[in-house]
mmCIF file of C-alpha atoms in Angstrom:
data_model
loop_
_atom_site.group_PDB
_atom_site.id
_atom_site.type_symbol
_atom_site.label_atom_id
_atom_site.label_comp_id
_atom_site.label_asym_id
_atom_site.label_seq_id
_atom_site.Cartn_x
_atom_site.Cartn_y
_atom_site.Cartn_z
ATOM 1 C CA UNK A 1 199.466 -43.227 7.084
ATOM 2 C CA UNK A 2 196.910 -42.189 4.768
ATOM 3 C CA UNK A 3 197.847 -39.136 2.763
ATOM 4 C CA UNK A 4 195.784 -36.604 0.668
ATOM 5 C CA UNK A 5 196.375 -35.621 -3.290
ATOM 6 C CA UNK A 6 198.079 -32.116 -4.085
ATOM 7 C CA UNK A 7 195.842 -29.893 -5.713
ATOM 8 C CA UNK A 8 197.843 -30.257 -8.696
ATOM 9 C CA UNK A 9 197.736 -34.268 -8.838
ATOM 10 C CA UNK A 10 194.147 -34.230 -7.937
ATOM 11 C CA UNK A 11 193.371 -31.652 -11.492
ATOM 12 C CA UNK A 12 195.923 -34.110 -13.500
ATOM 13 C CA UNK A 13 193.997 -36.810 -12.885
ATOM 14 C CA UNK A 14 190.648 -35.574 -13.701
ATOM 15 C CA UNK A 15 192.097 -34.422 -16.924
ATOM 16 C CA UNK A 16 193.571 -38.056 -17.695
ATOM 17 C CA UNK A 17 189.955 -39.225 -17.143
ATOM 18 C CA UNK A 18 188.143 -36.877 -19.001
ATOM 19 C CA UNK A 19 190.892 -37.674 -21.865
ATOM 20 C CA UNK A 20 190.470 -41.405 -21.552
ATOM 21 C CA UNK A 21 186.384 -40.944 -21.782
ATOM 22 C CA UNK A 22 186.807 -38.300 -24.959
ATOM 23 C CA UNK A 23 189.667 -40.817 -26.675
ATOM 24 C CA UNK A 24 186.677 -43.869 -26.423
ATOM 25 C CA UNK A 25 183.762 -42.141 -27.354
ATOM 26 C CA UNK A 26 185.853 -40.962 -30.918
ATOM 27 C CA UNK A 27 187.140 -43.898 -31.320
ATOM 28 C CA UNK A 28 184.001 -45.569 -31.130
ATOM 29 C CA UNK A 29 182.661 -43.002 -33.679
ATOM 30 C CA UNK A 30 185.571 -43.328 -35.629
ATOM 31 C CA UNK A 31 185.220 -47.045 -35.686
ATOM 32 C CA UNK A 32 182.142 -47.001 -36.424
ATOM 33 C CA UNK A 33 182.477 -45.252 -39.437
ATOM 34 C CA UNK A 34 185.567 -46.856 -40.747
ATOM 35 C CA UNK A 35 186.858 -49.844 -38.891
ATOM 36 C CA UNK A 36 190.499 -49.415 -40.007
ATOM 37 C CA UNK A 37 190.899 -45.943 -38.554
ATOM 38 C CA UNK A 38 194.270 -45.243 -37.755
ATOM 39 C CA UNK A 39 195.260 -44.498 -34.256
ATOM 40 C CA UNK A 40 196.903 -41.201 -34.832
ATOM 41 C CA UNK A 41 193.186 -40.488 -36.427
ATOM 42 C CA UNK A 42 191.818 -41.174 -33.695
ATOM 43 C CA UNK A 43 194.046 -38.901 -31.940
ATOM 44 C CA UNK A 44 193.498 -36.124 -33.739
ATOM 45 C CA UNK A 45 189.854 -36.293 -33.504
ATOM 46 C CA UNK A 46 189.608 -36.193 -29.948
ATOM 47 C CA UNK A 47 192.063 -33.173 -29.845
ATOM 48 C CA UNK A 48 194.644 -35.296 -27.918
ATOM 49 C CA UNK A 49 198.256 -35.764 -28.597
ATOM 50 C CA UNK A 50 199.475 -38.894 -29.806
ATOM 51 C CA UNK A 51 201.891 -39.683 -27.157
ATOM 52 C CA UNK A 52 198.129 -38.941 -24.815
ATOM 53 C CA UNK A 53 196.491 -41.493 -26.498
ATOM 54 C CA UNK A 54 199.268 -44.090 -26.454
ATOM 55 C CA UNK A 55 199.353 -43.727 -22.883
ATOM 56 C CA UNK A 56 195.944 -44.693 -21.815
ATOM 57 C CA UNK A 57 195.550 -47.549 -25.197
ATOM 58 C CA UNK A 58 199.372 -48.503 -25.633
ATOM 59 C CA UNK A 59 198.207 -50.583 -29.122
ATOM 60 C CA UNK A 60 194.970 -51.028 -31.082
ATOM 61 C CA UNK A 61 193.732 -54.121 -29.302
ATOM 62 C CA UNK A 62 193.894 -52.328 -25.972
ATOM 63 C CA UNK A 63 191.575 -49.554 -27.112
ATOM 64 C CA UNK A 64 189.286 -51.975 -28.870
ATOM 65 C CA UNK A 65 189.255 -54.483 -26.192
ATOM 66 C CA UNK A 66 188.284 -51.354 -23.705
ATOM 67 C CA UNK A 67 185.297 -50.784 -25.973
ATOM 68 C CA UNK A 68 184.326 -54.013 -25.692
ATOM 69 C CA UNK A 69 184.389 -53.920 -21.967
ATOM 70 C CA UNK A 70 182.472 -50.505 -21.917
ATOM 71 C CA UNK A 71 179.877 -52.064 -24.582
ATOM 72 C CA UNK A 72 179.321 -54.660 -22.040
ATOM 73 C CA UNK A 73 178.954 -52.921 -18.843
ATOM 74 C CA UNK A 74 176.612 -50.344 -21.338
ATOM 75 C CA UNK A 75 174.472 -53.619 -22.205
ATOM 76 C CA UNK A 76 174.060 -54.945 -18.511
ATOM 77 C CA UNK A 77 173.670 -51.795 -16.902
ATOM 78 C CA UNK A 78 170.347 -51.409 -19.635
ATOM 79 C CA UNK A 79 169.223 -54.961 -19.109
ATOM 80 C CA UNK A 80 169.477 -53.678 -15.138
ATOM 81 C CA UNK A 81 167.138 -50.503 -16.122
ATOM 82 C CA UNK A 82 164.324 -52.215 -17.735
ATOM 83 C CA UNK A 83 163.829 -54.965 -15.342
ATOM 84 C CA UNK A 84 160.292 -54.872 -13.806
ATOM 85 C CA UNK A 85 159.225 -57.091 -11.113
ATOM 86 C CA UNK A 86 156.151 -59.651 -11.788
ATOM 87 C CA UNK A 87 156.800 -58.957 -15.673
ATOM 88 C CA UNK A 88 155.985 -61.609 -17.495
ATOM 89 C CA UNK A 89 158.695 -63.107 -20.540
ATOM 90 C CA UNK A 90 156.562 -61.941 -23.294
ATOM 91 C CA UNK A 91 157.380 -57.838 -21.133
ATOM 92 C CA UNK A 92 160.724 -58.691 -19.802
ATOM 93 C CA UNK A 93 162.068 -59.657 -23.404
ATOM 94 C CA UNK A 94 160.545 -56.244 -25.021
ATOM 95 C CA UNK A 95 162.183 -54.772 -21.989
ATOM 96 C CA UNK A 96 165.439 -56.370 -22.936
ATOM 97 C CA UNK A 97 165.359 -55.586 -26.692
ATOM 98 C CA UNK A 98 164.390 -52.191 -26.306
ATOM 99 C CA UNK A 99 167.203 -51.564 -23.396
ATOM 100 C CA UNK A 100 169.817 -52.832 -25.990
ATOM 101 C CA UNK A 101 168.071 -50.335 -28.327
ATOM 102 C CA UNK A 102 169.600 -47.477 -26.435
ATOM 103 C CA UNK A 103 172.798 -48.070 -26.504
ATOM 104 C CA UNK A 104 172.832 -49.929 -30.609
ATOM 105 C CA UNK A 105 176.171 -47.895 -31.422
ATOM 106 C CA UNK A 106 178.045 -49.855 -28.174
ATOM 107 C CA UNK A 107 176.415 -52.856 -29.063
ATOM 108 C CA UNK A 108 177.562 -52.701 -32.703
ATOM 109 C CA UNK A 109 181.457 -51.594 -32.149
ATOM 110 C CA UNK A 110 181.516 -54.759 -29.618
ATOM 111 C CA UNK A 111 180.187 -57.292 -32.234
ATOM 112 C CA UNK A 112 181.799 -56.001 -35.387
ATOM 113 C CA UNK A 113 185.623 -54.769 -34.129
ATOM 114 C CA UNK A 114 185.391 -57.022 -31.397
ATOM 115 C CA UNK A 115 184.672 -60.075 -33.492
ATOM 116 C CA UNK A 116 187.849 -59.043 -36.054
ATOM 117 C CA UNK A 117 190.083 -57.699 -33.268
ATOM 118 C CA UNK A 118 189.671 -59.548 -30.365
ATOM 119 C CA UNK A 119 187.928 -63.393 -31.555
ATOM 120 C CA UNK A 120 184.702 -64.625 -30.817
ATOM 121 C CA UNK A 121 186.047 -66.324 -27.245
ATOM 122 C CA UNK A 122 186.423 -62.868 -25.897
ATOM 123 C CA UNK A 123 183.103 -61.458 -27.260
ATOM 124 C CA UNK A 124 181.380 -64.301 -25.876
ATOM 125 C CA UNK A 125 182.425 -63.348 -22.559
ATOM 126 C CA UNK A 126 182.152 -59.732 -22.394
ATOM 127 C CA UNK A 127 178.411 -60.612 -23.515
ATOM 128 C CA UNK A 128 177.824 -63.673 -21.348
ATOM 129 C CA UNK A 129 175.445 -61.899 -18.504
ATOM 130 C CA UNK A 130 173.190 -60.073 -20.978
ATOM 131 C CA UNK A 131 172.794 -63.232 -23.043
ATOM 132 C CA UNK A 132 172.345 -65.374 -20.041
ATOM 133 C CA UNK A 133 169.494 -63.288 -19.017
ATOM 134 C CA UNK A 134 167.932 -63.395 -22.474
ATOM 135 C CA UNK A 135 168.274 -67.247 -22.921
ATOM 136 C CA UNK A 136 166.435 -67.733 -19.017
ATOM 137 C CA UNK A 137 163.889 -65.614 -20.171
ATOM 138 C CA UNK A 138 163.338 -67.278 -23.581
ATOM 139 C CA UNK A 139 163.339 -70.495 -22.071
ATOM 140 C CA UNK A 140 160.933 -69.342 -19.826
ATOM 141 C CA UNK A 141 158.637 -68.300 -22.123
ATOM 142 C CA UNK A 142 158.694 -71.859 -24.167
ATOM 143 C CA UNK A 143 157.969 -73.282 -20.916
ATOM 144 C CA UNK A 144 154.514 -71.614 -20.932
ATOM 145 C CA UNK A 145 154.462 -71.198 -24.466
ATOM 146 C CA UNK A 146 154.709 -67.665 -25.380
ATOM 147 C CA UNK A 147 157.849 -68.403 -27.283
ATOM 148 C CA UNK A 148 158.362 -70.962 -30.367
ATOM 149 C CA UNK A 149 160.147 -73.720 -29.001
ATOM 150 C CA UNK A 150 161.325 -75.276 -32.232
ATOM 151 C CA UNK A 151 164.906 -74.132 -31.393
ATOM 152 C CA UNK A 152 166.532 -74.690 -27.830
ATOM 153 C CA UNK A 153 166.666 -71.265 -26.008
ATOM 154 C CA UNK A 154 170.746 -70.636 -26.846
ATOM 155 C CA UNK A 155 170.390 -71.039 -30.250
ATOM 156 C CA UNK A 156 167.396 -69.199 -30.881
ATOM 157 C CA UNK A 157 168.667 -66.223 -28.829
ATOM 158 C CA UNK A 158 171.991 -66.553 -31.143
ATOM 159 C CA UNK A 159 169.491 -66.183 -34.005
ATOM 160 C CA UNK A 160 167.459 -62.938 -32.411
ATOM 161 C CA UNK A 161 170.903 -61.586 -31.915
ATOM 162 C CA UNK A 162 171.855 -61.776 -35.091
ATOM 163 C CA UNK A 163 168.472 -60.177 -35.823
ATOM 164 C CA UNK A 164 168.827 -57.194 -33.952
ATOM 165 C CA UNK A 165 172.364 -56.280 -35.128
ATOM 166 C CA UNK A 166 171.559 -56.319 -38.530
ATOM 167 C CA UNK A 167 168.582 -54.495 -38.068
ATOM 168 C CA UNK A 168 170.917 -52.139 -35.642
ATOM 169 C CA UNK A 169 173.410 -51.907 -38.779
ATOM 170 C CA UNK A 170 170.125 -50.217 -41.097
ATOM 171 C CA UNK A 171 169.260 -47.649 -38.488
ATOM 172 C CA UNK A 172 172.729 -46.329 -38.155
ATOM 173 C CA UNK A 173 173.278 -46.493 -41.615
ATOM 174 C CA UNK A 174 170.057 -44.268 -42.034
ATOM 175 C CA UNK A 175 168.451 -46.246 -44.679
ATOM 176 C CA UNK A 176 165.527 -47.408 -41.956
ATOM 177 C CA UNK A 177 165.056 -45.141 -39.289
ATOM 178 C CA UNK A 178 163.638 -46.272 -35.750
ATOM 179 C CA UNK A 179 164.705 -44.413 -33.434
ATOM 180 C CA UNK A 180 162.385 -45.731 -30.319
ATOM 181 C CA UNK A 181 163.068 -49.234 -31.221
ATOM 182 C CA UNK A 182 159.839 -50.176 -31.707
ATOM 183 C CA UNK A 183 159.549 -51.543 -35.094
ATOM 184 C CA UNK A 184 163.336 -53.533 -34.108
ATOM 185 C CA UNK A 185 161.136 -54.994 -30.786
ATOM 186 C CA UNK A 186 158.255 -55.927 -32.924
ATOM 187 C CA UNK A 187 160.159 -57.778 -35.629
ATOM 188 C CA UNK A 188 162.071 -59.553 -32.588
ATOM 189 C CA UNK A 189 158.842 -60.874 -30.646
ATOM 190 C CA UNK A 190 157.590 -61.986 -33.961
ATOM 191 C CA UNK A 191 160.440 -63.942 -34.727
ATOM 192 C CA UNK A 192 160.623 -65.114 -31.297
ATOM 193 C CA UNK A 193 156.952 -66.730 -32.067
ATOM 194 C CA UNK A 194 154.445 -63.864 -30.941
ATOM 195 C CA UNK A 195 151.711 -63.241 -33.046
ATOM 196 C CA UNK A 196 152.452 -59.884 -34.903
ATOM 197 C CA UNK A 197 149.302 -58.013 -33.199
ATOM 198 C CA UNK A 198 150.363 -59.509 -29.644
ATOM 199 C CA UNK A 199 153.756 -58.474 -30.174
ATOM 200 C CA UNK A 200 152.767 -54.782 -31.663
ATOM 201 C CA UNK A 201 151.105 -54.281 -28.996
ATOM 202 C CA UNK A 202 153.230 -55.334 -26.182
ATOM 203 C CA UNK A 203 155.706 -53.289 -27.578
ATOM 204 C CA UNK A 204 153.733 -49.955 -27.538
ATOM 205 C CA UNK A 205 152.256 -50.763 -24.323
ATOM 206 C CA UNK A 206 156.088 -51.037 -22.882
ATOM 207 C CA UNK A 207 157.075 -48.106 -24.845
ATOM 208 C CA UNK A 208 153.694 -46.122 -23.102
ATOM 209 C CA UNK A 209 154.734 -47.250 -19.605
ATOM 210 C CA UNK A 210 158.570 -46.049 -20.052
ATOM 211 C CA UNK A 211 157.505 -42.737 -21.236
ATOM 212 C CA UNK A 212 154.832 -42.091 -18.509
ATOM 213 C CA UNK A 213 157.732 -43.042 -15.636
ATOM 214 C CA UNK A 214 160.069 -40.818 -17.034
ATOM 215 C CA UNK A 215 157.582 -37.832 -17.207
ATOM 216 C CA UNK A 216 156.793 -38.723 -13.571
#
């Protein structure tokens, strides 16, 4: 028989979500800032009790690893918004690079706590559909040449990667700012083998088209 939720259970649980949302988005603040933040920091920041927190993240590697999981499923669900039919790899990529733009701070609690916390096997699949998508469409691209091919697809995506997160790591630290992405999506199709001008202006032209559809 199927039954229905009390008022009462149905308000409890909406507060347990909202708590579990507000306990990851300070702890990825937190962690940002200072990757040895205490738990009971954490806590207080999000105005939670501690026993609260402890029951949705029982340790530290359950709240990091559910970071990780929401960087991910932040990541694909970007990659998902910027795809374009008929684009071509030299588009998609910029597509791709300026996606992952959007959501840097997820991207850069994954890589950094993840990679300390949880070990690169873990990472590695958390990540494996975005970086799938951006090896196919690398390789593509050094199929009809619009890439640099001196590097097989994996590893030079490994090496863009690298690329981005470092270049991620400036902007939040406020010492470059680039807040679009745009100078981050040039320096990637550049080192990707696009000519600078090509790439400079693929990137505004992508930039031009995702402004004009969201004013529409």
């Amino acid at each position: 028989m199927q039954t229905t939720d009390t008022p009462g259970r149905t308000v409890q649980r909406k507060d347990a979500h909202s708590n579990h949302r507000r306990i990851l988005a300070t702890a990825r603040r937190k962690l940002r800032d200072d990757p040895d933040a205490s738990l009971d920091s954490i806590a207080q920041a999000a105005g939670v009790a501690r026993r609260t927190l402890y029951g949705h993240f029982p340790s530290r590697h359950a709240l990091i690893a559910d970071l990780a999981r929401e960087a991910g499923h932040e990541l694909r669900q970007a990659f998902a918004g910027a795809r374009t039919a008929d684009a071509d790899p030299v588009e998609a990529m910029t597509r791709m690079v300026l996606a992952a733009w959007t959501v840097g701070d997820h991207y850069r609690v994954l890589i950094t706590l993840g990679r300390r916390h949880l070990g690169e096997d873990e990472i590695r699949t958390t990540l494996a559909p975005a970086r799938a998508e951006a090896v196919a469409t690398l390789r593509r691209g050094q199929r009809e040449g619009v890439f640099a091919d001196h590097l097989p697809a994996p590893v030079l995506a490994r090496a863009l990667e690298a690329l981005m997160l470092a270049l991620a790591e400036e902007n939040a630290a406020c010492l470059w700012a680039d807040p679009t992405g745009e100078a981050a999506a040039t320096a990637f199709l550049v080192a990707a083998g696009v000519a600078p001008q090509r790439a400079a202006l693929q990137v505004q032209e992508v930039i031009g088209r995702v402004r004009a559809a969201g004013d529409g």
